[in-house]
Backbone as CSV, one residue per row, in Angstrom:
resi,resn,N_x,N_y,N_z,CA_x,CA_y,CA_z,C_x,C_y,C_z
1,MET,74.793,25.886,67.667,74.784,24.530,68.189,73.492,24.307,68.980
2,ALA,72.777,23.238,68.700,71.511,22.933,69.356,71.755,22.288,70.713
3,SER,70.797,22.531,71.637,70.964,22.078,73.007,69.593,21.838,73.633
4,ASP,69.568,21.089,74.732,68.327,20.966,75.488,68.298,21.982,76.639
5,ASP,69.273,22.905,76.649,69.388,23.952,77.666,68.742,25.243,77.146
6,PRO,67.654,25.703,77.785,66.972,26.902,77.282,67.806,28.180,77.373
7,THR,68.922,28.164,78.102,69.764,29.359,78.139,70.492,29.575,76.810
8,ALA,70.391,28.619,75.895,70.956,28.794,74.553,70.105,29.762,73.726
9,ILE,68.868,30.004,74.147,67.939,30.855,73.393,68.304,32.326,73.594
10,ARG,68.464,33.054,72.477,68.678,34.503,72.518,67.414,35.253,72.118
11,SER,66.624,34.659,71.202,65.385,35.306,70.770,64.347,34.254,70.409
12,ILE,63.078,34.671,70.580,61.949,33.809,70.248,61.049,34.580,69.293
13,ALA,60.749,33.982,68.152,59.867,34.588,67.160,58.447,34.066,67.358
14,ILE,57.485,34.996,67.302,56.076,34.650,67.522,55.221,35.488,66.583
15,THR,54.185,34.880,66.013,53.262,35.668,65.202,52.257,36.357,66.122
16,ARG,51.799,37.491,65.683,50.777,38.219,66.432,49.508,37.373,66.552
17,GLU,49.181,36.670,65.485,47.981,35.825,65.486,48.074,34.737,66.550
18,ASP,49.259,34.148,66.715,49.424,33.123,67.744,49.290,33.711,69.144
19,ILE,49.846,34.893,69.343,49.728,35.538,70.648,48.264,35.802,70.973
20,VAL,47.550,36.395,70.033,46.137,36.735,70.252,45.311,35.471,70.455
21,ALA,45.552,34.440,69.660,44.799,33.186,69.794,45.027,32.540,71.156
22,ALA,46.284,32.490,71.589,46.596,31.886,72.888,45.988,32.697,74.026
23,LEU,46.090,34.006,73.934,45.540,34.874,74.974,44.025,34.766,75.023
24,GLU,43.385,34.793,73.875,41.924,34.696,73.815,41.444,33.353,74.368
25,ALA,42.101,32.274,74.000,41.720,30.946,74.504,41.912,30.860,76.013
26,THR,42.987,31.445,76.513,43.260,31.434,77.956,42.189,32.191,78.719
27,LEU,41.777,33.341,78.182,40.787,34.176,78.874,39.360,33.650,78.762
28,ARG,39.054,32.935,77.678,37.675,32.530,77.415,37.352,31.083,77.771
29,SER,38.337,30.323,78.224,38.080,28.916,78.504,38.886,28.466,79.721
30,PRO,38.561,27.303,80.246,39.342,26.782,81.371,40.655,26.125,80.934
31,ARG,40.885,26.047,79.620,42.106,25.421,79.112,43.320,26.285,79.420
32,THR,44.477,25.640,79.502,45.739,26.342,79.648,46.415,26.348,78.285
33,VAL,46.414,27.501,77.644,46.994,27.633,76.314,48.251,28.490,76.436
34,VAL,49.338,27.998,75.882,50.635,28.655,75.990,51.250,28.807,74.606
35,LEU,52.363,29.483,74.569,53.203,29.518,73.382,54.410,28.652,73.721
36,ARG,54.598,27.601,72.952,55.604,26.588,73.295,56.801,26.659,72.360
37,VAL,57.976,26.518,72.974,59.238,26.429,72.248,59.822,25.063,72.598
38,THR,60.122,24.268,71.570,60.581,22.903,71.825,62.071,22.738,71.532
39,PRO,62.729,21.907,72.340,64.135,21.608,72.071,64.273,20.746,70.820
40,PRO,65.420,20.719,70.222,66.676,21.311,70.673,66.646,22.837,70.525
41,PHE,67.238,23.522,71.520,67.255,24.977,71.547,68.502,25.515,70.862
42,SER,68.328,26.654,70.222,69.451,27.373,69.611,69.219,28.861,69.836
43,GLY,70.053,29.684,69.286,69.959,31.121,69.505,68.621,31.720,69.118
44,ARG,68.092,31.319,67.959,66.796,31.826,67.492,65.799,30.679,67.436
45,MET,64.673,30.890,68.096,63.655,29.843,68.176,62.310,30.398,67.740
46,ARG,61.355,29.511,67.522,59.997,29.861,67.110,59.033,29.301,68.141
47,ALA,58.084,30.130,68.598,57.044,29.683,69.534,55.747,29.483,68.771
48,ARG,55.005,28.445,69.159,53.711,28.150,68.530,52.673,27.886,69.613
49,VAL,51.415,28.109,69.245,50.308,27.892,70.173,50.248,26.417,70.546
50,HIS,50.009,26.164,71.834,49.946,24.790,72.326,49.042,24.740,73.545
51,GLU,48.165,23.771,73.585,47.365,23.539,74.785,48.227,22.680,75.708
52,SER,48.607,23.250,76.842,49.617,22.576,77.671,49.146,21.255,78.252
53,ASP,47.855,21.008,78.304,47.361,19.724,78.806,47.248,18.688,77.691
54,ALA,47.526,19.104,76.458,47.430,18.192,75.314,48.672,17.306,75.268
55,ALA,48.773,16.526,74.211,49.890,15.594,74.060,51.209,16.276,74.362
56,GLU,51.983,15.656,75.181,53.252,16.243,75.608,54.333,16.046,74.559
57,PHE,55.373,16.820,74.702,56.504,16.777,73.786,57.231,15.448,73.909
58,VAL,57.540,14.870,72.778,58.315,13.625,72.753,59.676,13.968,72.163
59,GLY,60.691,13.885,72.974,62.038,14.222,72.523,62.930,14.508,73.709
60,GLU,64.125,14.956,73.425,65.102,15.262,74.467,64.824,16.620,75.078
61,GLY,64.885,16.729,76.387,64.712,18.007,77.067,63.254,18.388,77.250
62,ASP,63.055,19.443,78.012,61.706,19.942,78.282,61.425,21.177,77.449
63,PRO,60.213,21.283,76.893,59.876,22.488,76.152,59.710,23.679,77.098
64,VAL,59.810,24.876,76.548,59.563,26.107,77.282,58.136,26.534,76.970
65,HIS,57.360,26.826,78.009,55.987,27.299,77.843,55.910,28.751,78.275
66,LEU,55.437,29.604,77.379,55.252,31.015,77.678,53.766,31.289,77.869
67,ASP,53.403,31.807,79.019,52.031,32.221,79.267,51.789,33.468,78.419
68,PRO,50.755,33.489,77.587,50.548,34.657,76.723,50.373,35.958,77.511
69,ARG,49.880,35.865,78.742,49.702,37.076,79.564,51.035,37.681,79.975
70,ASP,52.104,36.875,79.937,53.429,37.351,80.338,54.216,37.992,79.204
71,ILE,53.687,37.924,77.978,54.462,38.464,76.853,53.753,39.627,76.160
72,VAL,52.683,40.127,76.772,51.994,41.300,76.226,52.096,42.450,77.216
73,ALA,52.072,43.658,76.669,52.233,44.847,77.501,51.085,44.994,78.499
74,GLU,49.886,44.721,78.050,48.700,44.860,78.894,47.630,43.920,78.375
75,VAL,46.861,43.351,79.277,45.750,42.494,78.871,44.457,43.266,79.145
76,PRO,43.887,43.874,78.097,42.627,44.591,78.312,41.502,43.601,78.607
77,PRO,40.447,44.055,79.281,39.328,43.152,79.547,38.715,42.653,78.235
78,TYR,38.440,41.365,78.191,37.847,40.785,76.988,36.370,41.189,76.920
79,PRO,35.899,41.656,75.767,34.496,42.097,75.666,33.519,40.931,75.821
80,LYS,32.504,41.166,76.615,31.468,40.159,76.832,30.219,40.562,76.056
81,PRO,29.490,39.589,75.504,28.291,39.912,74.730,27.278,40.766,75.502
82,GLU,27.121,40.483,76.786,26.142,41.262,77.553,26.581,42.716,77.714
83,GLU,27.888,42.953,77.733,28.384,44.330,77.830,28.144,45.092,76.531
84,THR,28.403,44.447,75.402,28.154,45.134,74.134,26.658,45.337,73.918
85,GLU,25.840,44.422,74.423,24.390,44.618,74.339,23.972,45.828,75.169
86,ASP,24.475,45.927,76.391,24.137,47.065,77.256,24.544,48.393,76.623
87,GLU,25.741,48.435,76.029,26.213,49.654,75.371,25.290,50.042,74.221
88,LEU,24.909,49.061,73.435,24.039,49.314,72.288,22.656,49.781,72.734
89,ARG,22.113,49.147,73.757,20.787,49.544,74.253,20.809,50.931,74.888
90,ALA,21.961,51.321,75.443,22.075,52.633,76.089,22.281,53.765,75.076
91,ALA,22.650,53.429,73.868,22.897,54.461,72.847,21.587,55.118,72.427
92,ASP,21.593,56.451,72.376,20.392,57.203,71.985,20.212,57.285,70.478
93,ASP,21.283,57.086,69.740,21.239,57.318,68.300,21.047,56.061,67.449
94,VAL,20.832,54.910,68.096,20.670,53.666,67.330,19.688,52.747,68.051
95,GLU,18.901,52.047,67.265,17.930,51.107,67.829,18.596,49.728,67.972
96,TYR,18.313,49.070,69.086,18.867,47.738,69.309,18.181,46.730,68.393
97,THR,19.001,45.895,67.749,18.513,44.705,67.037,19.553,43.609,67.272
98,PRO,19.153,42.360,67.203,20.134,41.278,67.368,21.285,41.367,66.346
99,ASP,20.976,41.764,65.104,22.032,41.890,64.096,23.014,43.000,64.459
100,ARG,22.508,44.124,64.918,23.398,45.216,65.339,24.232,44.779,66.553
101,HIS,23.605,44.033,67.438,24.342,43.541,68.605,25.485,42.634,68.171
102,ARG,25.192,41.702,67.288,26.230,40.780,66.799,27.356,41.574,66.127
103,ASP,26.992,42.520,65.266,28.001,43.319,64.572,28.838,44.138,65.552
104,ARG,28.188,44.730,66.541,28.910,45.534,67.535,29.844,44.664,68.365
105,HIS,29.395,43.459,68.699,30.254,42.575,69.485,31.471,42.119,68.664
106,VAL,31.258,41.790,67.415,32.376,41.413,66.538,33.365,42.574,66.458
107,GLU,32.871,43.774,66.341,33.723,44.964,66.299,34.502,45.130,67.616
108,ALA,33.818,44.915,68.733,34.489,45.039,70.046,35.603,44.010,70.192
109,VAL,35.378,42.789,69.732,36.417,41.747,69.807,37.589,42.118,68.905
110,GLU,37.310,42.637,67.721,38.389,43.069,66.820,39.191,44.216,67.435
111,GLU,38.518,45.140,68.093,39.215,46.237,68.780,40.103,45.679,69.892
112,TRP,39.593,44.683,70.627,40.383,44.041,71.688,41.627,43.391,71.090
113,ARG,41.437,42.642,70.016,42.577,41.971,69.376,43.619,42.983,68.904
114,SER,43.166,44.095,68.357,44.076,45.127,67.865,44.862,45.795,68.987
115,ALA,44.325,45.781,70.189,44.975,46.437,71.325,46.111,45.615,71.934
116,ILE,46.256,44.361,71.540,47.280,43.489,72.105,48.651,43.867,71.538
117,THR,49.590,44.158,72.428,50.941,44.560,72.039,51.959,43.648,72.718
118,MET,52.812,43.033,71.917,53.832,42.128,72.433,54.981,42.919,73.066
119,LEU,55.500,42.399,74.159,56.686,42.974,74.785,57.922,42.707,73.925
120,ASP,59.010,43.400,74.220,60.265,43.207,73.494,61.123,42.096,74.086
121,ARG,60.900,41.802,75.382,61.717,40.807,76.080,60.848,40.016,77.048
122,VAL,61.315,38.832,77.370,60.675,38.000,78.385,61.782,37.292,79.148
123,THR,61.509,36.968,80.399,62.481,36.238,81.210,61.999,34.802,81.367
124,LEU,62.859,33.884,80.986,62.573,32.455,81.154,63.161,32.011,82.484
125,GLU,62.409,31.215,83.215,62.942,30.623,84.453,63.606,29.304,84.074
126,THR,64.884,29.194,84.369,65.642,27.985,84.029,66.277,27.416,85.294
127,GLU,66.856,26.242,85.165,67.557,25.631,86.307,68.718,26.501,86.776
128,ASP,69.280,27.281,85.862,70.406,28.164,86.195,69.946,29.554,86.626
129,GLY,68.636,29.747,86.765,68.101,31.040,87.150,67.436,31.745,85.984
130,PRO,67.026,33.002,86.193,66.331,33.741,85.139,67.221,33.963,83.915
131,HIS,66.601,33.870,82.735,67.325,34.046,81.485,66.484,34.934,80.567
132,ALA,66.952,36.142,80.277,66.226,37.096,79.433,66.454,36.779,77.960
133,VAL,65.368,36.824,77.186,65.456,36.631,75.731,64.630,37.713,75.047
134,GLU,64.999,38.013,73.821,64.241,38.964,73.006,63.042,38.263,72.399
135,LEU,61.969,39.020,72.220,60.796,38.530,71.503,60.755,39.237,70.158
136,LYS,60.613,38.464,69.100,60.572,38.995,67.736,59.226,38.676,67.124
137,ARG,58.598,39.678,66.564,57.290,39.491,65.952,57.454,38.999,64.510
138,LEU,56.801,37.901,64.206,56.769,37.371,62.848,55.532,37.904,62.141
139,GLY,55.673,38.197,60.884,54.512,38.595,60.101,53.967,39.937,60.289
C-alpha cells in the first residue's frame, strides 16, 4: 500500500553510478546533490540523483533526500589535478608530459570511483523518529 509516510519504506534501491555521480558532484561543486526518493512510499523504493535546489517535487508528501556521504562506507579524498601532477613529476621512472598527466589523473579518478562502497543500511529521520531501511544496489 502506497503512502506519504516514509516509515513505509523497507528498502531503497540505488545504482552505483548514481551514488558515485551524486558524491562526485557534491565534492566538486557548491551544488547540493542528493539521492531522492519520492512519494508515494511503499516497501521497496528507488532513489535517483537530484540537485536539491532544482525544481521541487510536485505531489503529495515530501520526498526523502539522502546525502551521498551518508550512504557510503568511506569518502576517500577526491584526486586533484595538481596532486596527480606532483606525483607524476616526483616519479623517477617516467618523464612528465601533459598527456601523461591527463592520463594519470583520469586513472586516479577511476580509482577513486572504484573505491566507493555503499552501506547496507541507512537511517531516515522522520516525524516519528529514526527509521532504518536497507540499501540495495541496482546493477
